[in-house]
Coordinates of C-alpha atoms and ligand atoms in Angstrom, one line a residue:
M1 CA 13.4 9.2 20.9
I2 CA 9.9 9.9 19.2
T3 CA 10.1 9.4 14.9
L4 CA 7.5 10.2 12.4
G5 CA 6.6 8.9 8.7
M6 CA 4.7 10.8 6.5
D7 CA 3.8 8.5 4.1
I8 CA 1.8 10.7 1.4
G9 CA 0.5 8.8 -1.8
S10 CA -2.0 9.1 -4.6
T11 CA -5.5 8.7 -2.3
T12 CA -4.2 9.3 1.2
S13 CA -1.5 10.4 3.5
K14 CA -0.4 8.3 6.1
C15 CA 1.5 9.0 9.5
V16 CA 3.2 6.5 12.7
L17 CA 4.4 8.3 15.3
L18 CA 7.3 5.6 17.3
K19 CA 9.6 5.3 19.7
D20 CA 13.1 4.2 20.2
G21 CA 12.0 2.1 16.6
V22 CA 10.1 -0.6 17.9
E23 CA 7.4 1.1 19.7
I24 CA 4.2 2.3 17.2
V25 CA 2.6 5.3 19.5
A26 CA 0.4 6.1 17.2
C27 CA -1.1 5.8 13.5
A28 CA -3.4 7.6 11.6
L29 CA -4.7 7.9 8.1
A30 CA -6.7 10.9 6.3
P31 CA -8.2 10.0 2.7
A32 CA -6.9 12.2 0.9
G33 CA -3.6 12.4 -1.1
I34 CA -1.2 14.5 -2.6
G35 CA -2.0 18.5 -3.2
T36 CA -4.8 18.4 -0.7
D37 CA -4.5 19.0 2.6
G38 CA -4.3 15.0 4.1
P39 CA -0.8 15.4 5.3
V40 CA -2.1 18.7 7.4
Q41 CA -5.3 15.9 8.4
A42 CA -3.3 13.1 9.2
Y43 CA -0.1 14.9 11.1
R44 CA -2.5 16.8 13.5
E45 CA -4.6 13.4 14.3
V46 CA -1.8 11.1 14.7
L47 CA 0.5 14.3 16.9
L48 CA -3.4 14.0 19.1
R49 CA -4.2 10.3 19.8
G50 CA 0.3 9.5 20.4
G51 CA -0.3 12.9 22.8
V52 CA 3.3 13.5 21.9
P53 CA 4.4 17.5 21.8
E54 CA 5.6 18.5 18.2
R55 CA 9.0 19.5 19.5
E56 CA 9.6 15.6 21.0
I57 CA 9.8 14.2 17.9
R58 CA 13.8 14.1 16.6
R59 CA 13.0 13.2 13.6
K60 CA 10.5 13.3 10.3
M61 CA 10.6 11.6 7.7
A62 CA 8.5 11.5 4.4
T63 CA 8.1 9.3 1.5
G64 CA 5.4 8.4 -1.0
Y65 CA 4.5 10.5 -4.3
G66 CA 4.5 13.5 -2.6
R67 CA 7.0 13.4 -0.5
K68 CA 8.7 16.6 -1.7
C69 CA 5.6 18.3 -0.6
W70 CA 5.7 18.3 2.8
P71 CA 7.4 20.8 5.1
P72 CA 7.8 19.8 8.2
A73 CA 9.7 17.0 7.2
D74 CA 13.7 16.9 8.1
G75 CA 14.3 14.2 5.1
E76 CA 12.5 11.8 3.0
L77 CA 13.2 8.8 1.3
S78 CA 11.9 6.2 -1.6
E79 CA 8.7 4.2 -1.3
L80 CA 11.0 1.2 -1.6
T81 CA 12.9 2.1 1.2
A82 CA 10.0 2.7 3.3
H83 CA 7.5 -0.3 2.2
A84 CA 11.2 -2.4 2.2
L85 CA 11.7 -1.3 6.1
G86 CA 7.8 -1.3 7.5
C87 CA 7.1 -4.9 6.2
H88 CA 10.1 -6.3 7.9
F89 CA 9.1 -4.1 11.0
L90 CA 5.8 -5.7 10.4
L91 CA 7.1 -9.5 9.7
R92 CA 10.4 -9.7 10.5
S93 CA 10.4 -13.0 7.9
A94 CA 9.3 -11.0 5.0
R95 CA 11.7 -11.5 1.7
T96 CA 9.6 -10.7 -1.1
V97 CA 6.8 -7.2 -0.5
I98 CA 4.2 -7.0 -3.1
D99 CA 3.2 -3.1 -2.4
I100 CA -0.3 -2.2 -4.1
G101 CA -1.5 1.5 -4.0
G102 CA -3.7 3.8 -5.5
Q103 CA -1.4 4.4 -8.3
D104 CA 1.5 1.9 -8.7
A105 CA 2.6 -1.2 -8.1
K106 CA 5.6 -3.0 -6.8
V107 CA 7.6 -6.3 -6.2
V108 CA 10.2 -5.4 -3.7
S109 CA 12.9 -8.6 -2.8
L110 CA 14.5 -8.2 1.1
D111 CA 17.5 -8.8 2.8
A112 CA 17.5 -10.6 6.1
Q113 CA 18.0 -7.1 7.9
G114 CA 15.1 -5.4 5.9
R115 CA 16.6 -4.0 2.9
M116 CA 16.1 -3.9 -0.5
A117 CA 17.8 -5.7 -2.6
S118 CA 15.6 -4.9 -5.9
F119 CA 12.8 -4.4 -7.3
V120 CA 10.0 -3.9 -10.2
M121 CA 7.9 -1.1 -10.3
N122 CA 4.6 -0.9 -12.5
D123 CA 3.7 3.1 -12.5
K124 CA 2.4 3.2 -16.2
C125 CA -0.8 1.8 -16.1
A126 CA -3.8 1.8 -13.8
A127 CA -4.0 -1.8 -14.5
G128 CA -2.6 -3.9 -11.6
T129 CA -3.4 -0.6 -9.2
G130 CA -5.6 0.6 -6.8
R131 CA -7.3 2.9 -8.9
F132 CA -8.2 0.1 -12.0
L133 CA -10.1 -1.2 -8.5
D134 CA -11.3 2.2 -7.2
V135 CA -12.8 2.9 -11.6
M136 CA -14.6 -0.6 -11.0
A137 CA -16.6 -0.6 -8.1
G138 CA -17.5 3.5 -9.2
I139 CA -18.8 1.4 -11.9
L140 CA -20.6 -1.1 -10.0
K141 CA -22.0 2.1 -7.0
R142 CA -20.0 -0.1 -4.4
D143 CA -17.4 0.9 -2.1
V144 CA -14.0 0.0 -2.3
D145 CA -14.2 -1.9 0.6
E146 CA -16.8 -4.3 -0.3
L147 CA -15.0 -5.6 -3.1
G148 CA -13.2 -8.5 -1.7
G149 CA -16.4 -9.4 0.7
L150 CA -18.6 -9.5 -2.9
A151 CA -15.4 -11.8 -4.8
A152 CA -15.4 -14.3 -1.8
Q153 CA -19.3 -15.1 -3.2
A154 CA -18.7 -15.7 -6.9
A155 CA -19.5 -19.1 -8.4
A156 CA -17.0 -18.5 -10.9
P157 CA -14.6 -15.0 -12.0
A158 CA -15.8 -13.7 -15.2
A159 CA -13.7 -13.2 -17.5
I160 CA -11.6 -9.6 -17.7
S161 CA -9.3 -9.8 -20.6
S162 CA -8.6 -5.8 -21.5
T163 CA -5.3 -4.9 -20.0
C164 CA -5.9 -1.2 -20.3
T165 CA -8.9 0.2 -17.7
V166 CA -10.7 2.1 -20.2
F167 CA -11.5 -0.9 -22.4
A168 CA -12.0 -3.1 -19.2
E169 CA -14.5 -0.8 -17.9
S170 CA -16.8 -1.6 -21.2
E171 CA -16.3 -5.5 -20.8
V172 CA -17.5 -5.3 -17.3
I173 CA -20.3 -2.9 -18.5
S174 CA -20.8 -5.3 -21.5
Q175 CA -21.2 -8.6 -18.3
L176 CA -23.3 -7.3 -16.5
A177 CA -25.5 -6.1 -19.2
N178 CA -25.5 -9.8 -20.0
G179 CA -26.6 -11.1 -16.6
V180 CA -23.5 -12.1 -15.2
P181 CA -23.6 -12.1 -11.8
V182 CA -21.7 -9.4 -9.7
P183 CA -20.0 -11.8 -7.3
D184 CA -18.0 -13.4 -10.7
V185 CA -17.6 -10.1 -12.3
V186 CA -15.8 -8.0 -8.9
A187 CA -14.1 -11.4 -8.6
G188 CA -12.8 -11.6 -12.2
I189 CA -11.9 -7.6 -11.6
C190 CA -9.4 -8.7 -8.6
K191 CA -8.3 -11.4 -10.8
S192 CA -7.4 -9.0 -13.6
V193 CA -5.3 -7.0 -10.4
A194 CA -3.8 -10.2 -9.2
V195 CA -2.6 -11.9 -12.5
R196 CA -1.2 -8.0 -13.6
V197 CA 1.0 -7.6 -10.2
A198 CA 1.7 -11.5 -10.2
A199 CA 3.5 -11.2 -13.9
L200 CA 5.5 -8.7 -12.2
A201 CA 6.4 -10.9 -9.0
R202 CA 7.6 -13.5 -11.3
R203 CA 9.2 -11.0 -13.1
A204 CA 11.3 -9.9 -9.2
G205 CA 11.7 -13.6 -8.2
V206 CA 9.2 -14.6 -5.7
K207 CA 10.9 -15.8 -2.2
E208 CA 9.0 -16.1 1.4
A209 CA 7.7 -15.1 3.1
V210 CA 5.5 -12.9 1.4
F211 CA 4.5 -9.8 2.7
M212 CA 1.4 -7.7 1.2
S213 CA 1.5 -3.8 1.8
G214 CA -0.3 -1.1 0.2
G215 CA -3.8 0.0 0.7
V216 CA -4.9 -3.3 -1.6
A217 CA -3.8 -5.6 0.9
Q218 CA -7.2 -5.3 2.7
N219 CA -9.3 -6.2 -0.6
A220 CA -8.9 -10.1 0.0
G221 CA -10.5 -11.0 -3.4
V222 CA -7.7 -9.5 -4.8
R223 CA -5.0 -10.9 -2.1
K224 CA -6.4 -14.6 -2.5
A225 CA -6.5 -14.8 -6.4
L226 CA -2.8 -13.6 -6.1
E227 CA -2.5 -16.4 -3.7
D228 CA -3.8 -19.0 -6.3
D229 CA -1.7 -17.3 -9.1
L230 CA 1.4 -17.7 -7.0
G231 CA 1.1 -20.8 -5.0
V232 CA 2.4 -18.9 -1.9
T233 CA 0.5 -17.5 1.1
L234 CA 0.7 -13.6 1.9
H235 CA 1.1 -12.7 4.6
T236 CA -0.6 -9.1 5.6
S237 CA -1.2 -7.0 8.8
E238 CA -3.5 -4.3 9.6
L239 CA -1.2 -1.8 9.2
S240 CA -0.2 -2.7 5.6
Q241 CA -1.9 0.6 4.4
L242 CA 0.5 2.0 6.9
A243 CA 3.9 0.0 5.9
G244 CA 5.4 3.3 4.3
A245 CA 4.9 4.9 7.0
L246 CA 6.1 2.7 9.8
G247 CA 9.3 2.5 7.1
A248 CA 9.9 6.2 7.1
A249 CA 9.5 5.8 10.8
V250 CA 12.1 2.9 11.4
Y251 CA 14.9 5.5 8.8
G252 CA 14.8 8.2 10.8
F253 CA 15.1 6.6 14.2
Q254 CA 18.5 4.6 12.3
K255 CA 19.8 8.1 11.2
M256 CA 19.5 8.8 14.8
S257 CA 21.1 6.6 16.4
K258 CA 24.1 6.5 13.8
Ligands
ADP301 P1 -1.3 5.8 -1.7 O1 -0.5 5.8 -1.3 O2 -1.2 5.9 -3.8 O3 -2.4 6.6 -1.5 P2 -2.8 3.3 -1.0 O4 -1.7 2.4 -0.8 O5 -3.3 4.5 0.5 O6 -2.7 4.1 -2.2 O7 -4.1 2.3 -1.4 C1 -4.7 2.8 -2.0 C2 -5.7 1.9 -2.4 O8 -6.3 0.8 -1.7 C3 -7.2 2.5 -2.9 O9 -7.0 2.7 -4.6 C4 -8.1 1.8 -3.1 O10 -8.5 0.6 -4.1 C5 -7.3 0.3 -1.6 N1 -8.2 0.1 -0.8 C6 -8.5 1.4 0.3 N2 -9.2 1.4 1.5 C7 -9.4 -0.1 1.5 C8 -10.1 -0.9 2.2 N3 -10.5 -0.2 3.2 N4 -10.6 -2.2 1.9 C9 -10.1 -2.4 0.7 N5 -9.2 -1.7 -0.7 C10 -9.2 -0.4 0.0

């Protein structure tokens, strides 16, 4: 049985085709989220890659910020449930999920079956989210995927003390004007996100194994700063950004199997 999960986020649309709840047939990611043709692109791409005719998909589940805006969906589920299921699929021993996406950060506690037991979320402030990193990368005229490599070259992370993205922007500019090396500034930016998310994680309670999902999981600078702050190993996967879409496909399978 083929099920499909679509995760429509603030910056990207992700789609996963799953066979019998266990085998990933194809994945697609379009770099455009809610209010764009990103979902259409991701859907078209995943069907092409999977070589699966649309009529063979038994259930299409939508999740993410834009989950109510995708007409082909047969149903929807919250991002929290979707990430919990997706991360459980990727790492059976995961008991805590740290998800940092484009506009929010969530920490979800899981039970042994991958069900969400509790969660803590920041969706009020850009600091501590991918948005903060995107803005800072823009100031540095770098791509966001360069930040991890730059942070690894830092001698000492610069102190970014502002809790507000707008003030932190001025702080970064003045650090650069004072000759602080770019890698140190980048490490400071990554640390600033990690400090906020680590505080969220402590509120939720950190139980190992800890798995990181969402696009920011690809940023090694944030990952390392989080590991240092929390004193745990963070597990991740090349499919971390697709965890929500994967979880939605798993949910669709579970519904159809009942
Ligand atoms: P959303 O679902 O809200 O669109 P995602 O989970 O797709 O969010 O994450 C988007 C964020 O991930 C971006 O804001 C960016 O900071 C980060 N990101 C995306 N791709 C990469 C990459 N290759 N390397 C580092 N960070 C990345």
